[in-house]
Amino acid sequence: QQQVKQSPQSLIVQKGGISIINCAYENTAFDYFPWYQQFPGKGPALLIAIRPDVSEKKEGRFTISFNKSAKQFSLHIMDSQPGDSATYFCAARIYGQNFVFGPGTRLSVLP
Amino acid sequence: EPEVTQTPSHQVTQMGQEVILRCVPISNHLYFYWYRQILGQKVEFLVSFYNNEISEKSEIFDDQFSVERPDGSNFTLKIRSTKLEDSAMYFCASSVKAPNTEAFFGQGTRLTVV
């Protein structure tokens, strides 16, 4: 119940393409869903986050789509750039408790 | 831009030795956390700390682990007797308000136990 599933494990996208990473959860008590971006040798950096009362949130080229009934959420990276190449983690949290992270997606954007 | 800083960046230690990993959270943050990431695997929660006490800990955080805020700025993770399986990246994080909202992570300490 505390798991967050994430797919795909790895993703290769051409420059300018759309990168889509999907996550799913079971526990309906989760109330906060952040996405983290991690470059090699660095800590995870908060990219964008959403709460379940909103179906979509957009910040620049990054959009989270949230489907509460399906218990799924996804990250869309528009106009993907080589600099976006990193590992992306979705996460979920019950208020007052720790984050549960997905296993990560390694994104490679080809020039 | 304020950031969470961790030292050292890499620590090599012999099995059975004690290690202390250090973190300086962002100055106005009230909640502090340690996470770890075994190479190639997901980030796992270890412990959260608020108001000078542990607020939550995971199954990983057994008696070999302890945390401390020895002064107004540092937040430390101690592993008493390291094991080979403790080898991982250890990330400190902090957040200003409600637990785990907008947590900011440090760059990590790579711990290698030999």
XYZ file of N, CA and C in Angstrom:
675
model
N 0.824 -1.209 0.000
C 0.000 0.000 0.000
C 0.861 1.263 0.000
N 2.083 1.149 0.566
C 2.935 2.312 0.627
C 3.816 2.451 -0.606
N 3.666 1.561 -1.566
C 4.516 1.581 -2.744
C 4.056 2.620 -3.752
N 5.029 3.129 -4.502
C 4.746 3.944 -5.670
C 5.423 3.258 -6.855
N 4.658 2.924 -7.856
C 5.209 2.256 -9.028
C 5.512 3.303 -10.085
N 6.579 3.076 -10.831
C 7.023 4.063 -11.821
C 7.458 3.345 -13.087
N 7.102 3.927 -14.214
C 7.520 3.366 -15.506
C 7.660 4.479 -16.535
N 8.510 4.302 -17.540
C 9.396 3.162 -17.731
C 10.632 3.282 -16.847
N 11.424 2.235 -16.841
C 12.666 2.241 -16.071
C 13.686 3.160 -16.745
N 13.683 3.152 -18.072
C 14.561 4.041 -18.819
C 13.824 4.518 -20.060
N 14.245 5.690 -20.534
C 13.534 6.339 -21.627
C 14.541 7.095 -22.480
N 14.458 6.887 -23.777
C 15.314 7.626 -24.700
C 14.425 8.447 -25.619
N 14.713 9.741 -25.684
C 13.873 10.668 -26.450
C 14.787 11.538 -27.308
N 14.320 11.863 -28.495
C 15.065 12.786 -29.339
C 14.869 14.219 -28.839
N 15.875 15.031 -29.058
C 15.768 16.453 -28.710
C 14.521 17.056 -29.360
N 13.768 17.806 -28.565
C 12.539 18.418 -29.057
C 11.300 17.565 -28.857
N 11.495 16.308 -28.490
C 10.363 15.405 -28.284
C 9.738 15.566 -26.909
N 8.688 14.792 -26.672
C 8.001 14.815 -25.377
C 8.410 13.578 -24.577
N 8.827 13.805 -23.352
C 9.155 12.700 -22.439
C 7.976 12.515 -21.494
N 7.543 11.270 -21.343
C 6.414 10.987 -20.453
C 6.805 9.885 -19.486
N 6.657 10.161 -18.211
C 6.972 9.193 -17.163
C 5.723 9.024 -16.308
N 5.389 7.780 -16.033
C 4.138 7.484 -15.341
C 4.368 6.892 -13.961
N 3.493 7.243 -13.035
C 3.536 6.677 -11.690
C 2.138 6.286 -11.243
N 2.081 5.274 -10.389
C 0.807 4.805 -9.868
C 0.953 4.485 -8.389
N -0.126 4.654 -7.657
C -0.080 4.403 -6.217
C -1.369 3.719 -5.801
N -1.358 3.168 -4.585
C -2.539 2.481 -4.063
C -3.180 3.232 -2.900
N -2.342 3.858 -2.091
C -2.838 4.441 -0.841
C -3.521 5.789 -1.097
N -4.813 5.849 -0.909
C -5.557 7.087 -1.169
C -5.301 8.155 -0.109
N -4.554 7.830 0.924
C -4.207 8.824 1.936
C -3.050 9.731 1.490
N -2.365 9.365 0.411
C -1.309 10.245 -0.103
C -1.933 11.589 -0.483
N -1.264 12.677 -0.088
C -1.854 13.985 -0.359
C -0.900 14.958 -1.034
N 0.265 14.488 -1.411
C 1.250 15.386 -2.015
C 2.139 14.541 -2.903
N 2.317 14.979 -4.152
C 3.014 14.168 -5.143
C 4.076 15.017 -5.840
N 5.306 14.942 -5.374
C 6.373 15.698 -6.027
C 7.122 14.839 -7.042
N 7.765 15.521 -7.974
C 8.713 14.889 -8.864
C 10.088 15.471 -8.566
N 11.078 14.571 -8.509
C 12.444 14.987 -8.269
C 13.308 14.629 -9.467
N 14.262 15.505 -9.737
C 15.226 15.304 -10.815
C 16.592 15.099 -10.170
N 17.293 14.075 -10.604
C 18.601 13.803 -10.016
C 19.648 13.616 -11.101
N 20.672 14.452 -11.044
C 21.820 14.285 -11.938
C 22.856 13.416 -11.235
N 23.695 12.730 -12.013
C 24.697 11.842 -11.407
C 25.546 12.569 -10.368
N 25.704 11.945 -9.209
C 26.528 12.518 -8.153
C 25.882 13.648 -7.386
N 24.622 13.936 -7.670
C 23.909 15.021 -6.988
C 22.716 14.482 -6.231
N 22.208 15.295 -5.314
C 20.997 14.910 -4.607
C 19.762 15.184 -5.443
N 18.648 14.549 -5.108
C 17.395 14.829 -5.819
C 16.998 16.290 -5.647
N 16.545 16.908 -6.692
C 16.105 18.298 -6.645
C 14.631 18.354 -7.000
N 13.863 19.036 -6.169
C 12.429 19.162 -6.427
C 12.188 19.875 -7.751
N 11.389 19.234 -8.593
C 11.120 19.767 -9.931
C 9.751 20.440 -9.968
N 8.764 19.705 -9.568
C 7.383 20.173 -9.612
C 6.566 19.240 -8.717
N 5.493 19.756 -8.147
C 4.673 18.930 -7.262
C 3.204 19.263 -7.440
N 2.343 18.327 -7.070
C 0.904 18.529 -7.228
C 0.172 17.938 -6.042
N -0.997 18.501 -5.750
C -1.872 17.930 -4.734
C -3.093 17.328 -5.425
N -3.770 16.373 -4.806
C -4.822 15.622 -5.505
C -6.090 16.412 -5.832
N -6.181 17.652 -5.382
C -7.363 18.434 -5.731
C -7.208 19.147 -7.070
N -6.077 18.930 -7.721
C -5.783 19.570 -9.009
C -5.488 18.480 -10.033
N -5.962 18.631 -11.254
C -5.746 17.580 -12.256
C -4.503 17.821 -13.106
N -4.020 19.045 -13.111
C -2.845 19.347 -13.918
C -2.114 20.554 -13.343
N -0.804 20.499 -13.432
C 0.008 21.640 -13.026
C 1.152 21.779 -14.004
N 1.363 23.002 -14.460
C 2.381 23.243 -15.474
C 3.363 24.279 -14.965
N 4.656 23.979 -15.149
C 5.698 24.945 -14.826
C 6.729 24.886 -15.949
N 6.655 25.883 -16.819
C 7.571 25.904 -17.948
C 7.324 24.712 -18.858
N 8.372 23.943 -19.128
C 8.224 22.779 -20.006
C 7.727 21.528 -19.270
N 7.570 21.626 -17.967
C 7.210 20.459 -17.156
C 5.750 20.531 -16.736
N 5.031 19.437 -16.950
C 3.621 19.352 -16.586
C 3.375 18.058 -15.830
N 2.625 18.167 -14.725
C 2.140 16.974 -14.042
C 0.666 16.824 -14.387
N 0.295 15.614 -14.810
C -1.115 15.273 -14.980
C -1.498 14.305 -13.879
N -2.635 14.556 -13.251
C -3.025 13.759 -12.093
C -4.421 13.197 -12.309
N -4.540 11.889 -12.181
C -5.835 11.220 -12.331
C -6.179 10.547 -11.008
N -6.974 11.227 -10.208
C -7.264 10.750 -8.852
C -8.020 9.422 -8.868
N -8.972 9.275 -9.771
C -9.782 8.048 -9.781
C -8.935 6.838 -10.167
N -7.985 7.057 -11.063
C -7.115 5.957 -11.493
C -5.913 5.795 -10.581
N -5.714 6.734 -9.678
C -4.554 6.740 -8.780
C -3.258 6.705 -9.588
N -3.217 7.596 -10.559
C -2.038 7.684 -11.406
C -1.659 9.148 -11.594
N -0.380 9.383 -11.794
C 0.071 10.720 -12.146
C 1.293 10.589 -13.046
N 1.485 11.588 -13.864
C 2.560 11.487 -14.841
C 3.264 12.830 -15.000
N 4.504 12.736 -15.435
C 5.320 13.914 -15.720
C 5.519 13.983 -17.226
N 5.232 15.143 -17.791
C 5.464 15.378 -19.206
C 6.524 16.461 -19.341
N 7.548 16.158 -20.111
C 8.574 17.155 -20.395
C 8.448 17.502 -21.876
N 8.008 18.715 -22.129
C 7.842 19.170 -23.519
C 9.177 19.669 -24.055
N 9.338 19.578 -25.382
C 10.564 20.090 -26.018
C 11.803 19.620 -25.240
N 11.915 18.320 -25.032
C 13.001 17.756 -24.227
C 14.364 18.168 -24.777
N 15.267 18.460 -23.861
C 16.607 18.910 -24.206
C 17.663 17.965 -23.627
N 18.843 17.909 -24.238
C 19.900 17.051 -23.686
C 20.191 17.341 -22.215
N 20.037 18.585 -21.809
C 20.249 18.962 -20.412
C 19.213 18.390 -19.468
N 18.125 17.844 -20.008
C 17.103 17.194 -19.177
C 17.495 15.760 -18.836
N 18.549 15.266 -19.459
C 18.996 13.886 -19.207
C 19.368 13.728 -17.744
N 18.639 12.882 -17.069
C 18.793 12.713 -15.615
C 17.909 11.545 -15.197
N 17.939 11.229 -13.917
C 16.995 10.258 -13.376
C 15.868 11.018 -12.694
N 14.648 10.614 -12.987
C 13.478 11.286 -12.433
C 12.765 10.335 -11.476
N 12.466 10.851 -10.304
C 11.756 10.073 -9.296
C 10.411 10.730 -9.014
N 9.351 9.939 -9.071
C 8.105 10.423 -8.512
C 8.069 10.022 -7.043
N 7.282 10.712 -6.263
C 7.173 10.411 -4.842
C 5.755 10.730 -4.388
N 5.430 10.221 -3.226
C 4.122 10.482 -2.641
C 4.276 10.562 -1.131
N 3.372 11.302 -0.523
C 3.479 11.511 0.921
C 2.109 11.626 1.557
N 1.986 10.996 2.709
C 0.825 11.238 3.566
C 1.235 12.372 4.496
N 0.343 13.327 4.705
C 0.671 14.482 5.528
C 1.268 14.049 6.868
N 2.421 14.618 7.191
C 3.062 14.311 8.461
C 3.960 13.095 8.423
N 4.012 12.432 7.292
C 4.854 11.246 7.174
C 5.913 11.464 6.109
N 6.754 10.460 5.962
C 7.871 10.608 5.044
C 7.451 10.384 3.595
N 8.339 10.763 2.697
C 8.122 10.492 1.280
C 8.332 9.017 0.967
N 7.544 8.514 0.036
C 7.790 7.208 -0.574
C 8.173 7.485 -2.013
N 9.335 7.022 -2.418
C 9.831 7.299 -3.753
C 9.543 6.134 -4.701
N 9.307 6.462 -5.958
C 9.288 5.442 -6.988
C 10.713 5.009 -7.300
N 10.877 3.966 -8.083
C 12.206 3.418 -8.360
C 13.041 4.257 -9.318
N 12.439 5.241 -9.970
C 13.212 6.122 -10.839
C 13.136 5.757 -12.310
N 13.277 6.766 -13.146
C 13.334 6.609 -14.605
C 14.564 7.347 -15.097
N 15.411 6.615 -15.814
C 16.594 7.253 -16.359
C 16.256 7.781 -17.753
N 16.266 9.089 -17.894
C 15.931 9.728 -19.166
C 17.198 10.145 -19.899
N 17.269 9.775 -21.150
C 18.359 10.232 -22.011
C 17.741 10.965 -23.192
N 18.150 12.208 -23.378
C 17.657 12.996 -24.505
C 18.802 13.117 -25.507
N 18.583 12.586 -26.688
C 19.617 12.567 -27.702
C 19.676 13.888 -28.461
N 20.870 14.394 -28.722
C 20.992 15.697 -29.409
C 20.574 15.610 -30.869
N 21.278 31.283 -3.668
C 20.133 30.485 -3.241
C 20.566 29.569 -2.095
N 19.791 29.567 -0.997
C 20.182 28.711 0.131
C 20.139 27.245 -0.271
N 21.033 26.453 0.326
C 21.076 25.044 0.001
C 21.486 24.228 1.211
N 21.182 22.953 1.144
C 21.593 22.001 2.170
C 22.993 21.527 1.800
N 23.907 21.604 2.740
C 25.274 21.177 2.447
C 25.640 19.973 3.305
N 26.365 19.054 2.710
C 26.747 17.831 3.394
C 28.263 17.624 3.302
N 28.812 17.119 4.386
C 30.225 16.753 4.395
C 30.426 15.430 5.123
N 31.413 14.633 4.729
C 32.211 14.820 3.512
C 31.418 14.395 2.277
N 31.970 14.607 1.119
C 31.291 14.164 -0.097
C 31.494 12.663 -0.293
N 32.621 12.154 0.198
C 32.889 10.723 0.088
C 33.617 10.272 1.351
N 33.140 9.179 1.914
C 33.736 8.634 3.131
C 33.970 7.138 2.920
N 35.215 6.740 3.114
C 35.535 5.315 3.051
C 35.868 4.863 4.464
N 35.268 3.769 4.895
C 35.507 3.309 6.259
C 35.586 1.792 6.287
N 36.258 1.293 7.295
C 36.352 -0.159 7.440
C 35.122 -0.677 8.170
N 34.726 -1.863 7.819
C 33.597 -2.514 8.463
C 33.803 -2.530 9.970
N 32.756 -2.186 10.693
C 32.834 -2.164 12.150
C 33.193 -0.814 12.743
N 33.647 0.087 11.899
C 34.002 1.422 12.388
C 32.772 2.311 12.473
N 32.883 3.335 13.284
C 31.828 4.335 13.420
C 32.057 5.459 12.406
N 30.970 5.940 11.826
C 31.076 7.098 10.935
C 30.030 8.131 11.336
N 30.385 9.378 11.116
C 29.442 10.480 11.330
C 29.348 11.274 10.044
N 28.137 11.377 9.546
C 27.874 12.169 8.352
C 27.251 13.490 8.794
N 27.733 14.553 8.191
C 27.320 15.883 8.657
C 26.503 16.624 7.622
N 25.602 17.432 8.111
C 24.692 18.182 7.246
C 24.451 19.548 7.871
N 24.385 20.562 7.025
C 23.929 21.873 7.469
C 22.656 22.171 6.695
N 21.500 22.061 7.342
C 20.234 22.337 6.653
C 20.105 23.825 6.319
N 19.120 24.156 5.531
C 18.828 25.548 5.226
C 18.392 26.238 6.515
N 18.865 27.459 6.724
C 18.854 28.061 8.062
C 17.472 28.243 8.673
N 16.453 28.546 7.929
C 15.142 28.772 8.535
C 14.249 27.531 8.482
N 14.830 26.392 8.122
C 14.045 25.157 8.053
C 13.938 24.509 9.428
N 12.812 23.837 9.632
C 12.523 23.274 10.948
C 12.520 21.754 10.973
N 12.381 21.137 9.787
C 12.285 19.686 9.703
C 13.506 19.159 8.965
N 14.080 18.094 9.505
C 15.312 17.566 8.927
C 15.158 16.064 8.707
N 15.816 15.582 7.668
C 15.640 14.179 7.276
C 16.958 13.583 6.800
N 17.048 12.307 6.943
C 18.087 11.540 6.274
C 17.421 10.487 5.395
N 17.935 10.394 4.162
C 17.537 9.362 3.214
C 18.804 8.676 2.736
N 18.632 7.482 2.210
C 19.789 6.844 1.594
C 19.388 6.248 0.255
N 20.402 6.078 -0.595
C 20.174 5.514 -1.922
C 21.309 4.553 -2.227
N 20.991 3.275 -2.199
C 21.967 2.271 -2.611
C 22.135 2.403 -4.112
N 23.349 2.206 -4.594
C 23.677 2.461 -5.993
C 22.658 1.844 -6.945
N 22.077 2.686 -7.791
C 21.146 2.212 -8.806
C 19.751 1.928 -8.310
N 19.508 2.174 -7.027
C 18.189 1.872 -6.466
C 17.465 3.158 -6.067
N 16.277 2.996 -5.534
C 15.478 4.179 -5.215
C 15.923 4.817 -3.910
N 15.479 6.019 -3.710
C 15.760 6.750 -2.487
C 14.869 6.211 -1.365
N 15.488 5.915 -0.215
C 14.746 5.328 0.909
C 14.825 6.233 2.129
N 13.712 6.406 2.779
C 13.644 7.216 3.985
C 14.312 6.516 5.159
N 15.068 7.279 5.928
C 15.659 6.743 7.158
C 14.978 7.327 8.393
N 14.998 8.663 8.498
C 14.549 9.277 9.737
C 14.179 10.738 9.492
N 13.223 11.211 10.269
C 12.915 12.634 10.273
C 13.074 13.174 11.691
N 13.347 14.459 11.780
C 13.751 15.065 13.064
C 13.124 16.440 13.158
N 12.457 16.690 14.266
C 11.807 17.979 14.454
C 11.826 18.318 15.924
N 12.103 19.551 16.233
C 12.063 20.023 17.614
C 12.957 19.178 18.520
N 14.139 18.873 17.977
C 15.172 18.149 18.726
C 14.819 16.720 19.101
N 13.919 16.132 18.338
C 13.675 14.715 18.555
C 13.245 14.040 17.256
N 13.413 12.732 17.232
C 13.012 11.957 16.069
C 11.496 11.950 15.985
N 10.962 12.314 14.820
C 9.517 12.297 14.646
C 9.046 11.039 13.930
N 9.907 10.481 13.120
C 9.563 9.248 12.426
C 10.847 8.550 11.992
N 10.814 7.226 11.977
C 11.964 6.482 11.465
C 11.483 5.231 10.754
N 12.309 4.755 9.838
C 11.949 3.573 9.061
C 12.581 2.333 9.698
N 12.252 1.202 9.105
C 12.816 -0.076 9.593
C 14.325 -0.122 9.410
N 14.816 0.628 8.434
C 16.262 0.636 8.179
C 16.992 1.267 9.358
N 16.376 2.239 9.977
C 16.996 3.029 11.040
C 16.957 2.242 12.336
N 17.897 1.288 12.473
C 17.912 0.454 13.680
C 18.853 1.054 14.729
N 19.184 0.252 15.724
C 19.972 0.754 16.850
C 21.387 1.185 16.464
N 21.815 0.801 15.285
C 23.147 1.203 14.831
C 23.177 2.666 14.376
N 22.011 3.228 14.149
C 21.907 4.590 13.647
C 21.467 5.543 14.760
N 21.976 6.745 14.700
C 21.472 7.793 15.588
C 21.616 9.133 14.888
N 20.792 10.085 15.286
C 20.872 11.429 14.733
C 20.975 12.416 15.881
N 21.549 13.555 15.544
C 21.773 14.568 16.564
C 21.804 15.935 15.907
N 21.367 16.915 16.657
C 21.541 18.300 16.237
C 22.377 18.947 17.336
N 23.691 18.831 17.217
C 24.565 19.215 18.325
C 24.615 20.714 18.591
N 24.266 21.505 17.564
C 24.263 22.957 17.751
C 23.149 23.513 16.878
N 23.115 24.827 16.702
C 22.006 25.414 15.972
C 22.037 25.212 14.475
N 23.133 24.660 13.939
C 23.227 24.589 12.486
C 23.452 23.180 11.949
N 24.139 22.327 12.694
C 24.491 21.011 12.155
C 23.454 19.953 12.491
N 23.368 18.972 11.613
C 22.483 17.820 11.808
C 23.283 16.607 11.383
N 23.495 15.669 12.292
C 24.413 14.564 11.992
C 23.719 13.213 12.018
N 24.264 12.307 11.227
C 23.835 10.910 11.223
C 25.045 10.084 11.622
N 24.899 9.284 12.670
C 25.984 8.427 13.126
C 25.612 6.969 12.873
N 26.542 6.245 12.307
C 26.388 4.797 12.190
C 27.452 4.185 13.088
N 26.999 3.469 14.091
C 27.905 3.019 15.165
C 28.920 1.987 14.714
N 28.482 0.972 14.044
C 29.356 -0.119 13.620
C 28.956 -0.478 12.192
N 29.684 0.093 11.249
C 29.253 -0.008 9.858
C 29.353 -1.437 9.320
N 28.417 -1.738 8.431
C 28.398 -3.019 7.737
C 28.577 -2.761 6.252
N 28.958 -3.801 5.529
C 29.153 -3.653 4.086
C 27.889 -3.110 3.414
N 26.737 -3.570 3.880
C 25.465 -3.169 3.255
C 25.055 -1.733 3.592
N 25.834 -1.063 4.426
C 25.573 0.356 4.682
C 26.145 1.241 3.572
N 26.901 0.657 2.682
C 27.459 1.419 1.559
C 26.325 1.971 0.711
N 26.298 3.281 0.572
C 25.201 3.946 -0.146
C 25.509 5.438 -0.213
N 24.664 6.146 -0.955
C 24.654 7.612 -0.876
C 23.679 7.994 0.227
N 24.097 8.857 1.103
C 23.234 9.324 2.180
C 22.904 10.788 1.918
N 21.621 11.069 1.861
C 21.159 12.423 1.587
C 20.494 13.007 2.827
N 20.898 14.203 3.136
C 20.224 15.001 4.147
C 19.226 15.899 3.426
N 18.103 16.170 4.047
C 17.113 17.071 3.469
C 16.494 17.903 4.573
N 15.920 19.033 4.187
C 15.223 19.854 5.172
C 14.029 20.522 4.522
N 13.061 20.870 5.349
C 11.897 21.603 4.863
C 11.496 22.620 5.911
N 10.847 23.684 5.437
C 10.594 24.810 6.327
C 9.302 24.641 7.108
N 8.317 24.038 6.468
C 7.018 24.030 7.119
C 6.534 22.609 7.360
N 5.310 22.330 6.929
C 4.701 21.038 7.242
C 5.655 19.909 6.884
N 5.659 18.849 7.678
C 6.640 17.787 7.446
C 6.702 17.343 5.999
N 7.908 17.339 5.468
C 8.169 16.790 4.151
C 7.533 17.555 2.997
N 7.029 18.727 3.236
C 6.571 19.535 2.109
C 7.767 20.266 1.527
N 7.951 20.169 0.252
C 9.036 20.875 -0.427
C 10.363 20.670 0.295
N 10.730 19.424 0.425
C 12.006 19.098 1.043
C 13.127 19.344 0.057
N 14.189 19.972 0.545
C 15.353 20.265 -0.273
C 16.479 19.330 0.155
N 17.089 18.707 -0.837
C 18.106 17.703 -0.570
C 19.504 18.278 -0.726
N 20.423 17.767 0.071
C 21.831 18.048 -0.118
C 22.394 17.207 -1.255
N 23.666 17.399 -1.525
C 24.284 16.719 -2.664
C 24.684 15.293 -2.313
N 24.611 14.940 -1.029
C 24.853 13.567 -0.620
C 26.271 13.294 -0.154
N 26.396 12.263 0.665
C 27.692 11.714 1.066
C 27.736 10.272 0.605
N 28.728 9.957 -0.199
C 28.874 8.564 -0.626
C 29.674 7.821 0.435
N 29.038 6.868 1.073
C 29.706 6.063 2.098
C 30.076 4.717 1.495
N 31.353 4.394 1.589
C 31.843 3.100 1.118
C 32.414 2.349 2.299
N 31.856 1.207 2.599
C 32.335 0.373 3.711
C 33.118 -0.788 3.111
N 34.371 -0.915 3.549
C 35.234 -1.968 2.967
C 35.614 -2.998 4.038
